[in-house]
PDB file of C-alpha atoms and ligand atoms in Angstrom:
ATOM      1  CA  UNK A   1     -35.168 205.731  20.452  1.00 97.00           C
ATOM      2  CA  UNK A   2     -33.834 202.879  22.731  1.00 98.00           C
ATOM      3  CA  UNK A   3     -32.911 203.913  25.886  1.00 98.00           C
ATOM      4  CA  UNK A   4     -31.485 202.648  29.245  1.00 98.00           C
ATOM      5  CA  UNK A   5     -33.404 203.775  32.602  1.00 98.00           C
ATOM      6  CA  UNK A   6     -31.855 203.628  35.920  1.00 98.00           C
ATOM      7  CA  UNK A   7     -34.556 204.115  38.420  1.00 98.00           C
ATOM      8  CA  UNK A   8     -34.800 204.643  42.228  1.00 98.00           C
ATOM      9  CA  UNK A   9     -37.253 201.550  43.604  1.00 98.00           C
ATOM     10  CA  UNK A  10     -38.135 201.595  46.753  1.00 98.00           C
ATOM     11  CA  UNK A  11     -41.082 199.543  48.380  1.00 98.00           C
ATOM     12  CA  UNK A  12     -42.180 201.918  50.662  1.00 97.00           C
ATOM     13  CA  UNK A  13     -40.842 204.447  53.225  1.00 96.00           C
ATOM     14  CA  UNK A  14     -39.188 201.761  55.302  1.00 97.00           C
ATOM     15  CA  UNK A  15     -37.231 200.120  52.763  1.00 98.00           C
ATOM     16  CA  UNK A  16     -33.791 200.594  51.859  1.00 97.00           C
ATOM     17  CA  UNK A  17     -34.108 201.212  48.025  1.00 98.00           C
ATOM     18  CA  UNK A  18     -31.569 200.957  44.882  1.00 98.00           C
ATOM     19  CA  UNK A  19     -31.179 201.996  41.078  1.00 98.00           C
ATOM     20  CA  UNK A  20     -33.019 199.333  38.813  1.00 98.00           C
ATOM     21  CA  UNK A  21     -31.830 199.274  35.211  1.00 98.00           C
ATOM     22  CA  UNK A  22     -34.911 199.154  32.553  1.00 98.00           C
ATOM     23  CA  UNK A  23     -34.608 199.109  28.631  1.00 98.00           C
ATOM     24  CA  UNK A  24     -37.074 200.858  26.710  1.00 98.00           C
ATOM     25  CA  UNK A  25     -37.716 200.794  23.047  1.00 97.00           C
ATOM     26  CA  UNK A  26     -39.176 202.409  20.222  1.00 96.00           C
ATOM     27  CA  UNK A  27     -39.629 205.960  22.353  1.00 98.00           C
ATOM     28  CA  UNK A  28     -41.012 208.644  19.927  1.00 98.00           C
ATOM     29  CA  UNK A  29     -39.444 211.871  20.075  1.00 97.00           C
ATOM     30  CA  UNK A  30     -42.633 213.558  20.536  1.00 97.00           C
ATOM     31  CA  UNK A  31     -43.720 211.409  23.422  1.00 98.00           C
ATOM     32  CA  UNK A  32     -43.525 213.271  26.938  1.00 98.00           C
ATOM     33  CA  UNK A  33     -41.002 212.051  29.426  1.00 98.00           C
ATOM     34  CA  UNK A  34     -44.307 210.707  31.599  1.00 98.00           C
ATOM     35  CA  UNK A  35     -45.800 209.383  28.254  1.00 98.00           C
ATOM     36  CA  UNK A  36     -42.347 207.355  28.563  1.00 98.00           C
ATOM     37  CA  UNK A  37     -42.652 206.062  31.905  1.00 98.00           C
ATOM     38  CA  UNK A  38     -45.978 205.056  30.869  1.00 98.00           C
ATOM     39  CA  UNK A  39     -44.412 202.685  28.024  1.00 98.00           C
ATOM     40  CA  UNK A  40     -42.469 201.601  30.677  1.00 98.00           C
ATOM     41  CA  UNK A  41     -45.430 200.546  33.027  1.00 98.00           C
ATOM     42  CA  UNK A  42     -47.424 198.970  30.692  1.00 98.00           C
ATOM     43  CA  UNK A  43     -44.051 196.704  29.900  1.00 98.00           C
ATOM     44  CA  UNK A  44     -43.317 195.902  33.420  1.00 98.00           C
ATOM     45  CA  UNK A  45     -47.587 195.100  34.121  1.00 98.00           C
ATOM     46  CA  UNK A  46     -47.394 192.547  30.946  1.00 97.00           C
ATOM     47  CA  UNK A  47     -44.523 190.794  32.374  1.00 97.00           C
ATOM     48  CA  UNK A  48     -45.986 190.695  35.690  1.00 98.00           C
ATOM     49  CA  UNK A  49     -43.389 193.027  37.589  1.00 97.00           C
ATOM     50  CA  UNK A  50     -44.549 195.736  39.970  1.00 97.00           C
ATOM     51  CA  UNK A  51     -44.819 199.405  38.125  1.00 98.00           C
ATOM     52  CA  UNK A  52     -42.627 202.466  38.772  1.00 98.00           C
ATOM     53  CA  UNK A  53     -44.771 204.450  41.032  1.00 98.00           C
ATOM     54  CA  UNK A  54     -44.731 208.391  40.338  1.00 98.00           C
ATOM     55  CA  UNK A  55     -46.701 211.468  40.653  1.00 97.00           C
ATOM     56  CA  UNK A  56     -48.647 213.012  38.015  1.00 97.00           C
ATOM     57  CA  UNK A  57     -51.829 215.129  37.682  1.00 97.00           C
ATOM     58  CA  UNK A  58     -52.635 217.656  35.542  1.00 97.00           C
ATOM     59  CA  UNK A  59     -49.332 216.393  32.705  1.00 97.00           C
ATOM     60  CA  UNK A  60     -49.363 220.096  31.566  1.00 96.00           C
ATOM     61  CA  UNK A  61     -47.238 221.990  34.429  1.00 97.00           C
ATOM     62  CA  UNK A  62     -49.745 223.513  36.552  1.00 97.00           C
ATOM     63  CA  UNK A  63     -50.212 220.879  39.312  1.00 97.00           C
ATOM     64  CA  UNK A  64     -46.596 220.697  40.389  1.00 97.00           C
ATOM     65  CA  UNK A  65     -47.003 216.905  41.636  1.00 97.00           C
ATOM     66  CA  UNK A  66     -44.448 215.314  38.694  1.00 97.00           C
ATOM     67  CA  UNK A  67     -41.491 215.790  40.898  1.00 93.00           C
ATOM     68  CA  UNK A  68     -38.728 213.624  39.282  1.00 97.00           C
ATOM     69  CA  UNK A  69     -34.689 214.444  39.181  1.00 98.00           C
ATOM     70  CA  UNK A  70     -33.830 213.299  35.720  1.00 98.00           C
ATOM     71  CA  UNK A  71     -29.705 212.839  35.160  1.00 98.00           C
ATOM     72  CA  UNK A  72     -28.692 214.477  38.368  1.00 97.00           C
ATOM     73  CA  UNK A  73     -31.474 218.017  37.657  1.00 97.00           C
ATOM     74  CA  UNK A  74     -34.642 218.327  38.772  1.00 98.00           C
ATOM     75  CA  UNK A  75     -37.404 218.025  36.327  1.00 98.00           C
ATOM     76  CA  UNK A  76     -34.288 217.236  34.032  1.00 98.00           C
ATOM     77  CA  UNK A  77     -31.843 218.900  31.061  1.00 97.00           C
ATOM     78  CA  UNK A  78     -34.709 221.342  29.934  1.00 97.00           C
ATOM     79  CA  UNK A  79     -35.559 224.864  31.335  1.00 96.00           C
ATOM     80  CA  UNK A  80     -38.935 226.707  32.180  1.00 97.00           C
ATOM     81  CA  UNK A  81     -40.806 222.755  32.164  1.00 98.00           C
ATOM     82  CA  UNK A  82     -42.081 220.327  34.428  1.00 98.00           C
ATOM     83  CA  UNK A  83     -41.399 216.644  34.129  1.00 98.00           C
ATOM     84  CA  UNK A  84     -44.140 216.521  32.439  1.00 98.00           C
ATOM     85  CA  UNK A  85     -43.546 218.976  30.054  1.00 98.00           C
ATOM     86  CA  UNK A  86     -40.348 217.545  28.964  1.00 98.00           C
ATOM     87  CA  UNK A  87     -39.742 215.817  25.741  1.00 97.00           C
ATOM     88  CA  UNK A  88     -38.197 213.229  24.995  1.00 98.00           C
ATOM     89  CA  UNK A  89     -36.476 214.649  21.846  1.00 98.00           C
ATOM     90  CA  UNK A  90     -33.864 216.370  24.840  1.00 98.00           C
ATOM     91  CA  UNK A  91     -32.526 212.772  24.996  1.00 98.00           C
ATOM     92  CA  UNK A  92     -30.741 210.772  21.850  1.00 98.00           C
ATOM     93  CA  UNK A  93     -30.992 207.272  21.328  1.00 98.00           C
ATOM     94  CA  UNK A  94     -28.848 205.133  23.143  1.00 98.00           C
ATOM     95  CA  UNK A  95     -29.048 207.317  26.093  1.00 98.00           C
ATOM     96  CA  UNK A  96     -28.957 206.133  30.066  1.00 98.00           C
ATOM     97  CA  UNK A  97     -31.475 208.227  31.784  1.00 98.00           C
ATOM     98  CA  UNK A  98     -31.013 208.356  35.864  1.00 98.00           C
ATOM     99  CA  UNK A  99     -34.633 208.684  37.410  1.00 98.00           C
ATOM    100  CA  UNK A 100     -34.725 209.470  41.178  1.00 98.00           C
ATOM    101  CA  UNK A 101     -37.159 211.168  43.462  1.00 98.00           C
ATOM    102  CA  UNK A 102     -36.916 214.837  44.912  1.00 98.00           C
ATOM    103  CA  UNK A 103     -34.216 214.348  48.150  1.00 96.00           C
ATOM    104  CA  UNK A 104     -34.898 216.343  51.129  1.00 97.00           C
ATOM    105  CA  UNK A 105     -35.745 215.088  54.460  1.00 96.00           C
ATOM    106  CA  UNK A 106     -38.804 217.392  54.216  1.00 97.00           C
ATOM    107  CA  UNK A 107     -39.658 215.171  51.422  1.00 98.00           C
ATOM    108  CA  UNK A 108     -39.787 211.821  52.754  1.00 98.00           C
ATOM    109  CA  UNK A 109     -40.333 209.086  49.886  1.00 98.00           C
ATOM    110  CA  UNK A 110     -43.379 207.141  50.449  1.00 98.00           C
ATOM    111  CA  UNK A 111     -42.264 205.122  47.392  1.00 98.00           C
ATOM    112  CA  UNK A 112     -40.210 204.707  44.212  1.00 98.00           C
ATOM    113  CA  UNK A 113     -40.290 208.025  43.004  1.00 98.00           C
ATOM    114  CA  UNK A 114     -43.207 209.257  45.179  1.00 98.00           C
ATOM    115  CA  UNK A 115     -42.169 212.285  48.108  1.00 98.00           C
ATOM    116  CA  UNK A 116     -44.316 213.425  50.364  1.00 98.00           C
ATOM    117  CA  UNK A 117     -44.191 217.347  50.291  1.00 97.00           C
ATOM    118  CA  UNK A 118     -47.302 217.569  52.590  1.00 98.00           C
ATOM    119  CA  UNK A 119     -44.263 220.187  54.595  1.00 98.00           C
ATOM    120  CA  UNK A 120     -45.538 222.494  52.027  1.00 98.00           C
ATOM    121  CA  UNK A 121     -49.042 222.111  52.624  1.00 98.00           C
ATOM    122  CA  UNK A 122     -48.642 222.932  56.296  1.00 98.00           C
ATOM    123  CA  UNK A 123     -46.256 226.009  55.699  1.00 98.00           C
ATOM    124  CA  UNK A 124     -49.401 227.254  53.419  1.00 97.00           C
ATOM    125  CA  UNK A 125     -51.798 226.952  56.101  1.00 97.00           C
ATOM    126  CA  UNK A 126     -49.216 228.538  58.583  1.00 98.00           C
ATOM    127  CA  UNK A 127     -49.908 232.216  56.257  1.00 96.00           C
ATOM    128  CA  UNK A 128     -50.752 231.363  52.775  1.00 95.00           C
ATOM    129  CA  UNK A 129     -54.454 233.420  52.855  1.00 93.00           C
ATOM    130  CA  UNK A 130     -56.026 236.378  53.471  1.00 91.00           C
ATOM    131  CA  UNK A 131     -59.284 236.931  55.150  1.00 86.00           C
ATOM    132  CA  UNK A 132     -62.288 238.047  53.481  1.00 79.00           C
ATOM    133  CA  UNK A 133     -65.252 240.012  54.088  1.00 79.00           C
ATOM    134  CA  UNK A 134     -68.175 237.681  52.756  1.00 78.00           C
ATOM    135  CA  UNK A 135     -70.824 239.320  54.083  1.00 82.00           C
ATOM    136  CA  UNK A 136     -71.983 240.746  50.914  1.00 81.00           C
ATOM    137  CA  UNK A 137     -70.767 244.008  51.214  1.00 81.00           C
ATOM    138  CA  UNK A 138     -67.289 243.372  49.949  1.00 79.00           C
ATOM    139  CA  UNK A 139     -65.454 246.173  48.406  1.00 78.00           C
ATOM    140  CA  UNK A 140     -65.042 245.092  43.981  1.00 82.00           C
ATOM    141  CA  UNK A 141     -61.352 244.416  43.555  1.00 78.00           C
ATOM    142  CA  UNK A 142     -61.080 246.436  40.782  1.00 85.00           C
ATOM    143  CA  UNK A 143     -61.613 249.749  43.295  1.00 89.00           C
ATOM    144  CA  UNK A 144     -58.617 249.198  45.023  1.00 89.00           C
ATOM    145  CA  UNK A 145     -55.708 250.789  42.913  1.00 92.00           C
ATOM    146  CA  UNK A 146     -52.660 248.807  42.853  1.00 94.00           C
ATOM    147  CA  UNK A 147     -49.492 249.989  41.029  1.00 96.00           C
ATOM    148  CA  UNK A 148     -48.648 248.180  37.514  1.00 96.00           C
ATOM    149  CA  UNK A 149     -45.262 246.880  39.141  1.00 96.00           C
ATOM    150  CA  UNK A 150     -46.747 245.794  42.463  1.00 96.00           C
ATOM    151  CA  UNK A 151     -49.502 243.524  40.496  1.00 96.00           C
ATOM    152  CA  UNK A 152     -47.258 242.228  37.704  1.00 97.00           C
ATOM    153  CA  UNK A 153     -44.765 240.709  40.552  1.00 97.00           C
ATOM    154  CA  UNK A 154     -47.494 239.635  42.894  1.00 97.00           C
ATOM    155  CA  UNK A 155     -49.015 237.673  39.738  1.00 97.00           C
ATOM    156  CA  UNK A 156     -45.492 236.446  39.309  1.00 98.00           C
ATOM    157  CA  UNK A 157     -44.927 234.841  42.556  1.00 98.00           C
ATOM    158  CA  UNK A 158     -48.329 233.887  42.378  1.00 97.00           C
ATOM    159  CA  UNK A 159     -47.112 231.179  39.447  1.00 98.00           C
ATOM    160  CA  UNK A 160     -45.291 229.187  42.041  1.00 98.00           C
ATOM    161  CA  UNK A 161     -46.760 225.594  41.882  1.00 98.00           C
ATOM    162  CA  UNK A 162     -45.527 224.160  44.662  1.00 98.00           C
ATOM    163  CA  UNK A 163     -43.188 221.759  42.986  1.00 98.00           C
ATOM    164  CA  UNK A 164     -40.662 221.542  44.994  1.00 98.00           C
ATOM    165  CA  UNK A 165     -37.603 221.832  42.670  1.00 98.00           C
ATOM    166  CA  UNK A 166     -36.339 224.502  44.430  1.00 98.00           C
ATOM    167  CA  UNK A 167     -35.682 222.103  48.046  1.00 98.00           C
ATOM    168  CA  UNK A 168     -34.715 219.183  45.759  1.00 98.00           C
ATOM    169  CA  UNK A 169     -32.157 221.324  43.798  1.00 97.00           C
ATOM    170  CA  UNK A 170     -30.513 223.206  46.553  1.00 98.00           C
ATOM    171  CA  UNK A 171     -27.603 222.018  48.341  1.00 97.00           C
ATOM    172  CA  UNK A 172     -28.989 222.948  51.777  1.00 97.00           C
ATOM    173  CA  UNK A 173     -32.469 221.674  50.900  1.00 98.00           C
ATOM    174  CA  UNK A 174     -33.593 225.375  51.494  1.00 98.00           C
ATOM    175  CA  UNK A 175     -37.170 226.251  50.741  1.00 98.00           C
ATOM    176  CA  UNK A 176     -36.915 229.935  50.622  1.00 98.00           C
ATOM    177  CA  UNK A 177     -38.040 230.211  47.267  1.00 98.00           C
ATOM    178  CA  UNK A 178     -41.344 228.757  47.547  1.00 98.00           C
ATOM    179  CA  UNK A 179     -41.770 230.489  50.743  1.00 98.00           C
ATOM    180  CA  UNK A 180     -40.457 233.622  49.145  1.00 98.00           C
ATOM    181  CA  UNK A 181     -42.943 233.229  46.661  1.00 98.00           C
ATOM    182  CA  UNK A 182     -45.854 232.586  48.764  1.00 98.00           C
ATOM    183  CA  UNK A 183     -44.930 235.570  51.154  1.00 98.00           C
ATOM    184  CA  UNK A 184     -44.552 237.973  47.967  1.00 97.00           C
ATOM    185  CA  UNK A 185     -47.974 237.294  46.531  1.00 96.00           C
ATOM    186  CA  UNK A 186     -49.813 238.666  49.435  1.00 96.00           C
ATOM    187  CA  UNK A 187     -47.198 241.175  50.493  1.00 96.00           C
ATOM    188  CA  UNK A 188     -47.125 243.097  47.297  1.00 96.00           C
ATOM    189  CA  UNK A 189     -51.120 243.676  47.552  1.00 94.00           C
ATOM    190  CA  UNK A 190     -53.281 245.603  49.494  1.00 92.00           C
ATOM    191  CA  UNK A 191     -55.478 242.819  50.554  1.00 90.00           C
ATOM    192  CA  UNK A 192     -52.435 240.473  51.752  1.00 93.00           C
ATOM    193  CA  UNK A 193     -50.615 243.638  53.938  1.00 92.00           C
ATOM    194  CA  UNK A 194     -53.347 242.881  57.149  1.00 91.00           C
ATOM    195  CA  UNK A 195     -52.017 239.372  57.644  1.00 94.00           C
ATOM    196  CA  UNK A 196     -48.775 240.194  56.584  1.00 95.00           C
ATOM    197  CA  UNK A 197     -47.239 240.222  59.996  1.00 95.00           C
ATOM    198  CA  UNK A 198     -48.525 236.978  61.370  1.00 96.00           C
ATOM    199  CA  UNK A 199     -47.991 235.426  57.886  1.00 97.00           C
ATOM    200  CA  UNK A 200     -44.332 235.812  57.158  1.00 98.00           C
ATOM    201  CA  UNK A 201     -43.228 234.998  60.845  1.00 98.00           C
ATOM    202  CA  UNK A 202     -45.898 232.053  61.101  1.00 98.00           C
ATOM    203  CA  UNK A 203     -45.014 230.441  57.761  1.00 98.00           C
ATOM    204  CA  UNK A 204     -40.950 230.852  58.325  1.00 98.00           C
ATOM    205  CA  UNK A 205     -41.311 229.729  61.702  1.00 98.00           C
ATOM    206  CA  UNK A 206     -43.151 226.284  60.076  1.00 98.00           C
ATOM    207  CA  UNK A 207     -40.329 226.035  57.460  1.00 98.00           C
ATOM    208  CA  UNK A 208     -37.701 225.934  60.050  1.00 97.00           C
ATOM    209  CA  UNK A 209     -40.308 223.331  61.728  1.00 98.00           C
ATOM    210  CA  UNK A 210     -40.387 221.000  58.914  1.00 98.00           C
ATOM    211  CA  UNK A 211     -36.460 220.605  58.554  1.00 97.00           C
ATOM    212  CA  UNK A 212     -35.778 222.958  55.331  1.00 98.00           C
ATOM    213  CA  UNK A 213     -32.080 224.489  55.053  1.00 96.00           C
ATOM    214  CA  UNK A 214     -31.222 227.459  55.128  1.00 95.00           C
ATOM    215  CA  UNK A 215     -30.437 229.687  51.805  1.00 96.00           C
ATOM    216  CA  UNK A 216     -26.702 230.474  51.207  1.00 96.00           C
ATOM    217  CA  UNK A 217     -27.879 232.211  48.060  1.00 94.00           C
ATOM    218  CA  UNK A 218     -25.588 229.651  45.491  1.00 95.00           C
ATOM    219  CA  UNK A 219     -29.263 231.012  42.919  1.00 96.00           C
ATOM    220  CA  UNK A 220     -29.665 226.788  41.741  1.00 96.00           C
ATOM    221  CA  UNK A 221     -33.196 226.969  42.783  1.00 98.00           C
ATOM    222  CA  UNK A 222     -33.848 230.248  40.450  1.00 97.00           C
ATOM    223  CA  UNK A 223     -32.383 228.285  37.497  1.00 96.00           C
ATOM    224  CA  UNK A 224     -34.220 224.653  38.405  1.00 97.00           C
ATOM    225  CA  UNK A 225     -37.642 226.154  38.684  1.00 98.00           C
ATOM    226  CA  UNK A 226     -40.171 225.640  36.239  1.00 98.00           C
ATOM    227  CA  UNK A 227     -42.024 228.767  36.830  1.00 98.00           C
ATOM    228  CA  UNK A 228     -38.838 230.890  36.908  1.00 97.00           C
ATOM    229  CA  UNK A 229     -39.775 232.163  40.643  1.00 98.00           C
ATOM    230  CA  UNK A 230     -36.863 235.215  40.818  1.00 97.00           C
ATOM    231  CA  UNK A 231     -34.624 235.271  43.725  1.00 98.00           C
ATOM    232  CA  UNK A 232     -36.083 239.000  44.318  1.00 97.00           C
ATOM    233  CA  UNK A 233     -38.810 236.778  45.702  1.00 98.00           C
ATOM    234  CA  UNK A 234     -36.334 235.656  48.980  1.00 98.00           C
ATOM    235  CA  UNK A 235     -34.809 239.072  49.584  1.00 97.00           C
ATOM    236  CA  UNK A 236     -38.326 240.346  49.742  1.00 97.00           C
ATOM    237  CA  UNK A 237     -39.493 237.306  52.155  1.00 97.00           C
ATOM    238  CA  UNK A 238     -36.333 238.457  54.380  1.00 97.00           C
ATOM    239  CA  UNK A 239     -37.123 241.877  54.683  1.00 97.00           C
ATOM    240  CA  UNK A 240     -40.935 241.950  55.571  1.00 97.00           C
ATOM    241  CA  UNK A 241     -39.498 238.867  58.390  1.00 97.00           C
ATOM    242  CA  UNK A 242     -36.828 241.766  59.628  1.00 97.00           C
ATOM    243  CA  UNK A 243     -40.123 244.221  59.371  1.00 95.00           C
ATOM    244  CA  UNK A 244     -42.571 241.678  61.080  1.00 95.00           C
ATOM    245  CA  UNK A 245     -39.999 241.331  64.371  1.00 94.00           C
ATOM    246  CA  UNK A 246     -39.079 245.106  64.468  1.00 93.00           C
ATOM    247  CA  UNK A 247     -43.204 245.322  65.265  1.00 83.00           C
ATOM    248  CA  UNK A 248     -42.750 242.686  67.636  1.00 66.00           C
TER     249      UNK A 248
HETATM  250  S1  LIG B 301     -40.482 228.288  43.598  1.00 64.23           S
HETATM  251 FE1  LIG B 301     -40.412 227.230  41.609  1.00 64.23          FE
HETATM  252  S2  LIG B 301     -39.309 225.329  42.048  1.00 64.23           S
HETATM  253 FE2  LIG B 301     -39.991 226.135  44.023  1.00 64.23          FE
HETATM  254  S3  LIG B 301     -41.963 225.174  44.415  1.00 64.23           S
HETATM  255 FE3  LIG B 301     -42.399 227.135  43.375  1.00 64.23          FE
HETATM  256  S4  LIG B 301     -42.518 226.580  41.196  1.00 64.23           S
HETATM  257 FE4  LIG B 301     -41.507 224.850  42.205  1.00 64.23          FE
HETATM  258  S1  LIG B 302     -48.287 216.570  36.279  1.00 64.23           S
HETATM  259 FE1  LIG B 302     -49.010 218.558  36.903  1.00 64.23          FE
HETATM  260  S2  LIG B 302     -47.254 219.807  36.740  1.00 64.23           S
HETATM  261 FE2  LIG B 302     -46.587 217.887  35.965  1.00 64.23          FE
END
């Protein structure tokens, strides 16, 4: 495939930025949208031009650091997938591919396609933990019973990876369904109901902090995320906040 890239460059967090246009050629189907960007780097080093900086880790969807919005969608055309998971055979030849970073001013971009999303770092370590007896006489998990339901969902929201599609796709750059997600986890189980208080009002008090919208429940982020967090997730969030300031 030959294809036409129009990419966000900006030199760091100061500048100004624009769309650069890039051709790239001979792109296998099989290759992995990063994989892509890679061809592309190694073409822009050999000619002596400054790479396309982006984030990557893990390149199998678990690390949630490829944040990219590919033709106007986060993590682009496909569904259930990371950037990195994407292929390339969702695009035809001859194609012009828009690359741009996550926008939310929560994310800052440090550069080109690089946010920082270190708002969701401090929003976990508002709530996102429980505490733990380690003084060797900890009661086995496997005593507690938990309800089949209860566990399944918890493990659900637990799949959250922090990506950050949710805020880039949302028209009011709301984070409620990460923090949903992060609430849920703990609230659902027996071991995350003694924080649960503190936690939801501590960690929705720090979103607010860090400039996220509010949700006006339009559902994009449900449909953008690669982990397919449910919306349940959000309505749960509300009501243990209504819960938590009822206590006081
Ligand atoms: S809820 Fe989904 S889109 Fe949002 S951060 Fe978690 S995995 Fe990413
Ligand atoms: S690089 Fe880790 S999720 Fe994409």
């Amino acid at each position: 495939m030959n294809l036409t890239l129009k990419i966000w460059r900006q030199k760091d967090a100061n500048d100004k930025g624009q769309m650069v246009d890039y051709k790239v050629t001979d792109i296998s189907e099989h290759m992995s949208f990063l994989e892509m960007m890679d061809v592309l780097n190694e073409q822009l080093i050999n000619t002596g031009e400054e790479p396309v900086a982006f984030d990557h880790d893990c390149r199998e969807g678990i690390c949630g650091m490829c944040s990219m919005y590919i033709n106007g969608e986060a993590h682009g055309p496909d569904r259930g997938v990371t950037t990195c998971q994407l292929h390339m055979r969702m695009f035809k030849d001859g194609d012009t591919i828009t690359i741009e970073p996550f926008r939310a001013s929560a994310f800052p971009v440090i550069k080109d396609l690089v946010v920082d999303r270190t708002s969701f770092e401090r929003i976990q370590q508002a709530g996102g933990f429980i505490s733990v007896n380690t003084s060797g006489n900890t009661q086995d998990g496997n005593a507690i019973p938990i309800p089949k339901k209860d566990a399944d969902d918890a493990m659900d929201a637990a799949t959250c990876i922090g990506c950050g599609a949710c805020v880039a796709t949302c028209k009011n750059s709301s984070a409620m369904l990460f923090v949903g997600a992060k609430v849920s986890q703990y609230a659902l189980l027996p071991q995350g109901r003694v924080e649960a208080t503190d936690r939801v009002q501590n960690m929705v008090a720090q979103m607010d902090l860090e400039g996220f919208g509010n949700c006006t429940n339009t559902g994009a982020c449900e449909i953008e995320c690669p982990k397919g967090i449910s919306l349940e997730n959000i309505a749960r969030m509300n009501s243990e906040f209504m819960k938590a300031n009822l206590k006081g």
